[in-house]
Tab-separated table of C-alpha atoms and ligand atoms in Angstrom:
chain	number	residue	atom	x	y	z
T	96	MET	CA	-11.237	19.293	77.547
T	97	ASP	CA	-11.385	15.545	76.691
T	98	THR	CA	-14.930	15.598	76.679
T	99	GLN	CA	-15.399	19.067	75.382
T	100	VAL	CA	-13.391	18.232	72.320
T	101	SER	CA	-15.167	14.882	71.598
T	102	GLN	CA	-18.439	16.607	72.133
T	103	ILE	CA	-17.702	19.280	69.426
T	104	GLN	CA	-16.421	16.536	67.223
T	105	THR	CA	-19.653	14.661	67.409
T	106	GLU	CA	-21.864	17.739	67.004
T	107	ALA	CA	-19.732	18.788	63.878
T	108	LEU	CA	-19.829	15.205	62.478
T	109	ALA	CA	-23.660	15.037	62.927
T	110	ALA	CA	-24.068	18.609	61.238
T	111	ILE	CA	-21.876	17.474	58.237
T	112	ALA	CA	-24.122	14.392	57.803
T	113	ALA	CA	-27.212	16.654	57.945
T	114	ALA	CA	-26.241	19.001	55.452
T	115	ASP	CA	-27.644	18.095	52.013
T	116	THR	CA	-26.663	20.903	49.881
T	117	GLU	CA	-23.113	21.992	49.345
T	118	ALA	CA	-24.410	25.408	50.446
T	119	ALA	CA	-25.485	24.051	53.771
T	120	LEU	CA	-22.061	22.114	54.016
T	121	GLU	CA	-20.164	25.085	53.548
T	122	GLU	CA	-21.884	26.872	56.338
T	123	VAL	CA	-20.931	23.899	58.705
T	124	ARG	CA	-17.373	24.322	57.365
T	125	VAL	CA	-17.394	27.883	58.300
T	126	LYS	CA	-18.821	27.043	61.979
T	127	PHE	CA	-16.714	24.008	62.875
T	128	SER	CA	-13.234	24.674	60.705
T	129	GLY	CA	-13.370	28.311	60.366
T	130	LYS	CA	-11.607	30.930	62.381
T	131	LYS	CA	-14.375	31.323	65.017
T	132	SER	CA	-14.792	27.535	65.318
T	133	PRO	CA	-15.175	26.044	68.984
T	134	LEU	CA	-12.003	24.007	68.413
T	135	ASN	CA	-10.096	27.333	67.773
T	136	ALA	CA	-11.566	28.751	71.015
T	137	LEU	CA	-10.468	25.778	72.936
T	138	ALA	CA	-6.903	25.897	71.521
T	139	ALA	CA	-6.867	29.762	72.642
T	140	GLY	CA	-7.456	28.506	76.100
T	141	MET	CA	-4.468	26.105	75.926
T	142	LYS	CA	-2.186	28.643	77.150
T	143	ASP	CA	-3.440	28.495	80.781
T	144	LEU	CA	-2.281	24.627	80.909
T	145	SER	CA	0.691	23.123	82.425
T	146	PRO	CA	3.706	22.154	80.396
T	147	GLU	CA	2.603	18.451	80.754
T	148	GLU	CA	-0.922	18.896	79.642
T	149	LYS	CA	-0.317	21.159	76.561
T	150	PRO	CA	1.029	18.489	74.073
T	151	VAL	CA	-1.804	15.785	75.131
T	152	ALA	CA	-4.286	18.778	74.544
T	153	GLY	CA	-2.615	19.857	71.243
T	154	GLN	CA	-2.631	16.183	70.123
T	155	LEU	CA	-6.497	15.838	70.815
T	156	LEU	CA	-7.302	18.993	68.971
T	157	ASN	CA	-5.470	17.976	65.810
T	158	THR	CA	-7.069	14.607	65.701
T	159	ALA	CA	-10.601	16.301	65.970
T	160	ARG	CA	-9.668	18.945	63.520
T	161	GLN	CA	-8.641	16.055	61.079
T	162	ALA	CA	-11.542	14.041	61.443
T	163	ILE	CA	-14.020	17.020	60.861
T	164	SER	CA	-12.040	18.090	57.842
T	165	GLY	CA	-11.980	14.547	56.546
T	166	ALA	CA	-15.744	14.129	56.961
T	167	LEU	CA	-16.204	17.655	55.172
T	168	ASP	CA	-14.191	16.339	52.052
T	169	GLU	CA	-16.126	13.172	52.015
T	170	ARG	CA	-19.416	14.678	52.132
T	171	ARG	CA	-18.802	17.495	49.463
T	172	GLN	CA	-17.527	14.627	47.208
T	173	SER	CA	-20.651	12.648	47.746
T	174	LEU	CA	-22.900	15.677	47.153
T	175	GLN	CA	-21.124	16.437	43.947
T	176	ASP	CA	-21.408	12.867	42.898
T	177	ALA	CA	-25.383	13.137	43.803
T	178	ALA	CA	-25.589	16.603	41.684
T	179	ASP	CA	-23.703	14.969	38.623
T	180	ALA	CA	-25.937	11.912	38.671
T	181	ALA	CA	-28.989	13.965	38.698
T	182	SER	CA	-28.185	16.041	36.236
T	183	VAL	CA	-28.006	13.089	33.609
T	184	ALA	CA	-30.981	11.195	35.229
T	185	ASP	CA	-33.104	11.928	32.239
T	186	LEU	CA	-30.356	11.158	29.429
T	187	ASP	CA	-31.603	7.935	27.675
T	188	ALA	CA	-28.077	6.647	26.692
T	189	THR	CA	-29.462	4.037	24.288
T	190	MET	CA	-30.804	6.739	21.890
T	191	PRO	CA	-29.213	6.711	18.558
T	192	ALA	CA	-26.593	9.437	18.158
T	193	ARG	CA	-27.439	12.427	15.721
T	194	ALA	CA	-26.080	11.628	12.466
T	195	LEU	CA	-22.933	13.259	11.243
T	196	PRO	CA	-23.151	14.588	7.732
T	197	SER	CA	-20.641	12.664	5.751
T	198	GLY	CA	-18.635	14.885	3.143
T	199	ALA	CA	-18.225	13.852	-0.666
T	200	LEU	CA	-16.467	15.142	-3.654
T	201	HIS	CA	-18.434	17.471	-6.005
T	202	PRO	CA	-19.465	15.579	-9.171
T	203	LEU	CA	-17.083	17.957	-11.049
T	204	THR	CA	-14.197	17.207	-8.977
T	205	VAL	CA	-14.772	13.544	-9.603
T	206	VAL	CA	-15.024	13.755	-13.254
T	207	LYS	CA	-12.173	15.936	-13.220
T	208	ASP	CA	-9.761	13.531	-11.286
T	209	ARG	CA	-10.902	10.973	-13.330
T	210	ALA	CA	-9.948	12.686	-16.680
T	211	ILE	CA	-6.587	13.786	-15.137
T	212	GLN	CA	-5.830	9.990	-14.158
T	213	ILE	CA	-6.463	8.724	-17.248
T	214	LEU	CA	-4.497	11.560	-19.162
T	215	ARG	CA	-1.458	11.147	-16.690
T	216	ARG	CA	-1.320	7.392	-17.555
T	217	LEU	CA	-0.462	8.677	-21.243
T	218	GLY	CA	2.189	10.792	-20.081
T	219	PHE	CA	0.747	14.405	-19.840
T	220	ALA	CA	1.957	16.628	-16.733
T	221	LEU	CA	-0.170	19.000	-15.189
T	222	ALA	CA	0.143	22.756	-16.027
T	223	GLU	CA	-1.774	25.967	-15.213
T	224	GLY	CA	-1.995	29.587	-15.634
T	225	PRO	CA	-4.029	32.578	-14.713
T	226	GLU	CA	-7.603	33.050	-14.974
T	227	ILE	CA	-7.170	36.638	-15.445
T	228	GLU	CA	-5.335	36.856	-18.699
T	229	THR	CA	-3.801	39.231	-21.168
T	230	GLU	CA	-5.436	39.455	-24.650
T	231	PHE	CA	-1.936	38.271	-25.860
T	232	HIS	CA	-2.249	34.893	-24.037
T	233	CYS	CA	-5.906	34.107	-24.602
T	234	PHE	CA	-6.160	35.543	-28.224
T	235	ASP	CA	-3.286	36.948	-30.055
T	236	ALA	CA	-0.627	34.399	-29.661
T	237	LEU	CA	-3.485	31.788	-30.409
T	238	ASN	CA	-3.514	33.560	-34.065
T	239	THR	CA	-7.005	34.993	-33.307
T	240	PRO	CA	-7.433	38.038	-35.278
T	241	ALA	CA	-8.699	41.539	-33.546
T	242	ASP	CA	-12.067	41.268	-35.380
T	243	HIS	CA	-12.787	37.643	-34.039
T	244	PRO	CA	-16.083	37.307	-32.561
T	245	ALA	CA	-14.933	35.742	-29.275
T	246	ARG	CA	-13.367	38.938	-28.374
T	247	ASN	CA	-16.307	41.390	-28.603
T	248	ASP	CA	-17.154	43.039	-25.251
T	249	SER	CA	-20.566	41.063	-25.455
T	250	ASP	CA	-18.814	37.759	-25.359
T	251	THR	CA	-15.722	38.171	-23.034
T	252	PHE	CA	-15.440	39.804	-19.563
T	253	TYR	CA	-12.908	42.562	-19.925
T	254	PHE	CA	-11.301	44.467	-16.995
T	255	ASP	CA	-10.623	48.361	-17.333
T	256	SER	CA	-6.868	47.405	-17.457
T	257	GLY	CA	-7.396	45.606	-20.793
T	258	LYS	CA	-6.981	42.257	-19.148
T	259	LEU	CA	-9.731	39.637	-19.390
T	260	LEU	CA	-11.283	36.666	-17.753
T	261	ARG	CA	-9.915	33.731	-19.975
T	262	THR	CA	-12.506	32.601	-22.414
T	263	HIS	CA	-10.833	29.178	-22.797
T	264	THR	CA	-7.959	27.204	-21.063
T	265	SER	CA	-6.030	27.210	-24.368
T	266	SER	CA	-3.945	30.350	-22.805
T	267	VAL	CA	-2.311	27.884	-20.917
T	268	GLN	CA	-0.852	26.430	-24.182
T	269	VAL	CA	0.998	29.835	-24.714
T	270	ARG	CA	1.948	29.995	-20.859
T	271	THR	CA	3.417	26.882	-20.957
T	272	MET	CA	5.300	26.968	-24.162
T	273	GLU	CA	6.824	30.587	-23.113
T	274	LYS	CA	8.416	28.678	-20.146
T	275	GLN	CA	9.337	25.187	-21.158
T	276	THR	CA	11.124	23.961	-24.122
T	277	PRO	CA	10.033	20.941	-26.282
T	278	PRO	CA	8.962	18.400	-26.179
T	279	VAL	CA	6.015	19.682	-24.000
T	280	LYS	CA	3.199	17.161	-23.003
T	281	ILE	CA	0.632	18.971	-20.537
T	282	ILE	CA	-3.030	19.119	-19.588
T	283	ALA	CA	-4.528	21.968	-17.805
T	284	PRO	CA	-7.780	21.681	-16.076
T	285	GLY	CA	-9.427	25.211	-15.094
T	286	SER	CA	-12.120	27.662	-15.109
T	287	ALA	CA	-12.978	29.621	-18.390
T	288	TYR	CA	-15.561	32.527	-18.499
T	289	ARG	CA	-17.817	33.902	-21.302
T	290	ARG	CA	-20.908	36.186	-21.034
T	291	ASP	CA	-23.182	33.791	-22.244
T	292	GLU	CA	-27.006	34.165	-21.082
T	293	ILE	CA	-27.330	31.771	-18.178
T	294	ASP	CA	-29.829	28.908	-18.519
T	295	ALA	CA	-29.803	25.172	-18.006
T	296	THR	CA	-26.993	24.245	-20.213
T	297	HIS	CA	-24.988	27.661	-19.963
T	298	LEU	CA	-23.231	29.424	-17.252
T	299	SER	CA	-20.875	32.278	-17.164
T	300	VAL	CA	-18.238	30.353	-15.660
T	301	PHE	CA	-17.593	26.633	-16.815
T	302	ASN	CA	-14.607	24.162	-16.858
T	303	GLN	CA	-12.457	22.954	-19.247
T	304	LEU	CA	-9.293	20.499	-19.425
T	305	GLU	CA	-6.804	21.719	-22.139
T	306	GLY	CA	-4.149	19.295	-23.527
T	307	LEU	CA	-1.220	20.125	-25.567
T	308	TYR	CA	1.548	17.721	-27.212
T	309	VAL	CA	4.406	19.390	-28.982
T	310	ASP	CA	7.265	17.291	-30.246
T	311	LYS	CA	9.086	16.096	-33.470
T	312	ASP	CA	6.781	14.015	-35.647
T	313	VAL	CA	3.414	14.368	-33.576
T	314	ARG	CA	0.645	13.341	-36.102
T	315	LEU	CA	-3.171	13.747	-36.393
T	316	SER	CA	-3.214	10.099	-35.886
T	317	ASP	CA	-1.713	10.310	-32.549
T	318	LEU	CA	-4.448	12.988	-31.652
T	319	LYS	CA	-7.191	10.677	-32.703
T	320	GLY	CA	-5.665	7.809	-30.646
T	321	THR	CA	-5.291	9.468	-27.796
T	322	LEU	CA	-8.650	11.172	-27.644
T	323	GLU	CA	-10.351	7.754	-28.423
T	324	TYR	CA	-8.616	6.017	-25.822
T	325	PHE	CA	-9.529	8.813	-23.510
T	326	TYR	CA	-13.337	8.854	-23.975
T	327	ARG	CA	-13.171	4.980	-23.911
T	328	ALA	CA	-11.589	4.943	-20.702
T	329	MET	CA	-13.942	7.499	-19.661
T	330	PHE	CA	-17.240	5.762	-20.816
T	331	GLY	CA	-16.418	2.440	-21.631
T	332	ASP	CA	-14.771	0.476	-24.076
T	333	LYS	CA	-17.374	0.457	-26.703
T	334	THR	CA	-17.785	4.267	-26.802
T	335	GLU	CA	-17.966	5.633	-30.329
T	336	VAL	CA	-15.849	8.771	-30.998
T	337	ARG	CA	-16.271	10.945	-34.151
T	338	PHE	CA	-14.117	13.833	-35.564
T	339	ARG	CA	-15.932	16.464	-37.415
T	340	PRO	CA	-14.102	19.094	-39.054
T	341	HIS	CA	-14.389	22.582	-37.850
T	342	PHE	CA	-12.355	25.696	-37.315
T	343	PHE	CA	-10.276	27.068	-34.661
T	344	PRO	CA	-7.795	29.942	-35.382
T	345	PHE	CA	-5.030	28.241	-33.394
T	346	THR	CA	-5.250	24.876	-34.962
T	347	GLU	CA	-5.056	23.467	-38.451
T	348	PRO	CA	-6.721	21.148	-39.199
T	349	SER	CA	-9.260	21.421	-36.619
T	350	PHE	CA	-12.056	19.127	-35.353
T	351	GLU	CA	-14.836	19.065	-32.945
T	352	ILE	CA	-15.326	15.743	-30.963
T	353	ASP	CA	-18.600	14.117	-30.696
T	354	VAL	CA	-19.088	11.006	-28.484
T	355	LYS	CA	-22.279	8.833	-28.857
T	356	LEU	CA	-23.648	8.664	-25.330
T	357	GLN	CA	-26.738	7.657	-23.347
T	358	VAL	CA	-27.595	10.089	-20.952
T	359	LYS	CA	-29.539	8.363	-18.170
T	360	GLY	CA	-33.105	7.669	-19.273
T	361	GLU	CA	-32.876	8.850	-22.860
T	362	ALA	CA	-31.766	7.348	-26.159
T	363	PRO	CA	-28.044	7.245	-27.350
T	364	LYS	CA	-27.082	10.303	-29.104
T	365	TRP	CA	-24.017	12.100	-30.361
T	366	ILE	CA	-22.867	15.044	-27.878
T	367	GLU	CA	-20.175	17.494	-28.528
T	368	VAL	CA	-17.471	17.115	-26.083
T	369	ALA	CA	-14.322	18.694	-27.105
T	370	GLY	CA	-12.399	20.834	-29.810
T	371	CYS	CA	-9.042	19.926	-31.326
T	372	GLY	CA	-6.860	19.986	-33.859
T	373	MET	CA	-2.892	20.325	-35.104
T	374	VAL	CA	-1.282	23.325	-33.534
T	375	ASP	CA	-1.209	26.018	-36.447
T	376	PRO	CA	2.478	26.961	-36.875
T	377	ALA	CA	1.641	30.570	-36.302
T	378	VAL	CA	1.116	29.721	-32.642
T	379	PHE	CA	4.968	28.546	-32.506
T	380	SER	CA	5.776	31.842	-34.225
T	381	ALA	CA	3.988	33.972	-31.668
T	382	VAL	CA	5.552	32.097	-28.785
T	383	ASN	CA	8.999	32.414	-30.254
T	384	GLU	CA	8.559	36.004	-30.628
T	385	SER	CA	7.496	36.311	-26.864
T	386	ARG	CA	10.414	33.940	-25.920
T	387	GLY	CA	12.546	35.788	-28.065
T	388	ASP	CA	14.341	32.574	-29.393
T	389	GLU	CA	13.495	29.801	-31.871
T	390	ALA	CA	12.963	27.030	-29.350
T	391	PHE	CA	9.561	26.315	-31.150
T	392	ASP	CA	10.780	26.096	-34.730
T	393	PRO	CA	7.658	25.451	-36.839
T	394	ALA	CA	10.001	23.680	-39.431
T	395	GLN	CA	11.004	20.992	-36.824
T	396	LEU	CA	7.824	20.355	-34.731
T	397	THR	CA	4.191	19.630	-34.822
T	398	GLY	CA	1.927	19.044	-32.124
T	399	TYR	CA	-1.744	18.717	-31.379
T	400	ALA	CA	-4.099	20.481	-29.067
T	401	PHE	CA	-7.523	19.740	-27.349
T	402	GLY	CA	-9.829	21.389	-25.186
T	403	MET	CA	-12.783	19.469	-23.489
T	404	GLY	CA	-15.652	20.790	-21.562
T	405	LEU	CA	-15.781	19.223	-17.883
T	406	ASP	CA	-19.275	20.203	-16.792
T	407	ARG	CA	-20.992	18.494	-19.838
T	408	LEU	CA	-18.917	15.249	-18.954
T	409	ALA	CA	-20.170	15.408	-15.425
T	410	MET	CA	-23.689	16.355	-16.415
T	411	ILE	CA	-23.775	13.100	-18.758
T	412	GLN	CA	-21.815	10.823	-16.340
T	413	TYR	CA	-24.697	11.856	-13.499
T	414	GLY	CA	-27.725	12.329	-15.613
T	415	ILE	CA	-27.515	16.144	-14.194
T	416	LYS	CA	-30.122	18.349	-16.255
T	417	ASP	CA	-29.203	21.811	-15.209
T	418	ILE	CA	-25.722	22.876	-15.034
T	419	ARG	CA	-26.684	25.577	-12.603
T	420	LEU	CA	-27.004	22.781	-9.897
T	421	LEU	CA	-23.112	22.318	-10.353
T	422	ILE	CA	-22.502	25.871	-8.708
T	423	GLU	CA	-25.337	26.562	-6.498
T	424	ASN	CA	-23.713	24.405	-3.466
T	425	ASP	CA	-27.399	23.050	-2.543
T	426	THR	CA	-26.679	20.337	0.018
T	427	ARG	CA	-29.823	18.782	-1.299
T	428	PHE	CA	-28.134	18.260	-4.495
T	429	LEU	CA	-24.719	17.584	-3.316
T	430	SER	CA	-25.501	15.060	-0.676
T	431	GLN	CA	-26.628	12.678	-3.589
T	432	PHE	CA	-23.047	12.087	-4.440
T	433	ALA	CA	-22.090	11.056	-0.804
E	223	LIG	N1	-10.270	26.673	-26.808
E	223	LIG	C1	-11.158	25.931	-27.889
E	223	LIG	C2	-12.624	26.237	-26.997
E	223	LIG	O1	-12.642	26.571	-26.040
E	223	LIG	C3	-11.139	24.356	-27.853
E	223	LIG	C4	-9.802	24.184	-28.367
E	223	LIG	C5	-8.753	23.850	-27.629
E	223	LIG	C6	-9.643	23.512	-29.846
E	223	LIG	C7	-7.363	23.107	-28.332
E	223	LIG	C8	-8.762	23.215	-30.369
E	223	LIG	C9	-7.433	23.004	-29.575
E	223	LIG	O2	-13.684	26.133	-27.854
């Protein structure tokens, strides 16, 4: 039996060494370690051995089994390693990696964030209101008569319900005063919508930043100082700011603000950047009526408000010639700001 076992073992180890694929090795395993293996056949014959011979034979068989299974494991591992190595043999590890596109903030976001940063330093808190508004918040409370052109179907997006897409962020003035008591000092950046003909300088959606300051003794000089400070912080210390008399239903007096700016590659010129004025007492009265109290007493309080276009600021800052680029999400455009 001794010789039989060692013969089988030698044969098995030779077959294992010769197996050059995992499939071939599996066949060898079935043959020498499976149920019908020659070692199992020998083990079956052990019942005819004497009690003294049995343990010796059992020991022999076990040693041979372990040697064979150890050799099988080892060979399987080395075949797998070889396959792994072959699969990456053509790989050039010195090749540069594919570039990861780096994300960047949208130019509008950059400008909006900067504007907020500057105004927060002056004590303005952030406020917001819905983009789908009532006529009351967008027009009536803002002292805008029913026949005002801004209220036309041709200028404003109306829903069947009578609600509308807000045409300016000034509705947030009303929303804020309905909820808070004076003093109120807020800014509200957000989208506004108008039925404009779309071209290089007009979209039907644009971005504004509204400001409102209501307290005892707020003056026109405060408004002027604040906005001059703002535009100089935004565009540089020497920036010239001009207040041009204008009309808005919800401020009296009202102004448009021009800033003398140099768009990249052009001569400096006056560019209209905002509307503003002193809150019309009629707005306080409308707010009081809506609140059902006299929290915004027009005899005690004054205030100023302003609304600036953010799209235009971004276009000036970055020399963007077509406003449509701001909403197209074209990565060839956006990646220039990365
Ligand atoms: N809402 C005005 C506009 O969209 C701007 C404005 C805001 C004017 C606040 C005065 C006060 O044109």
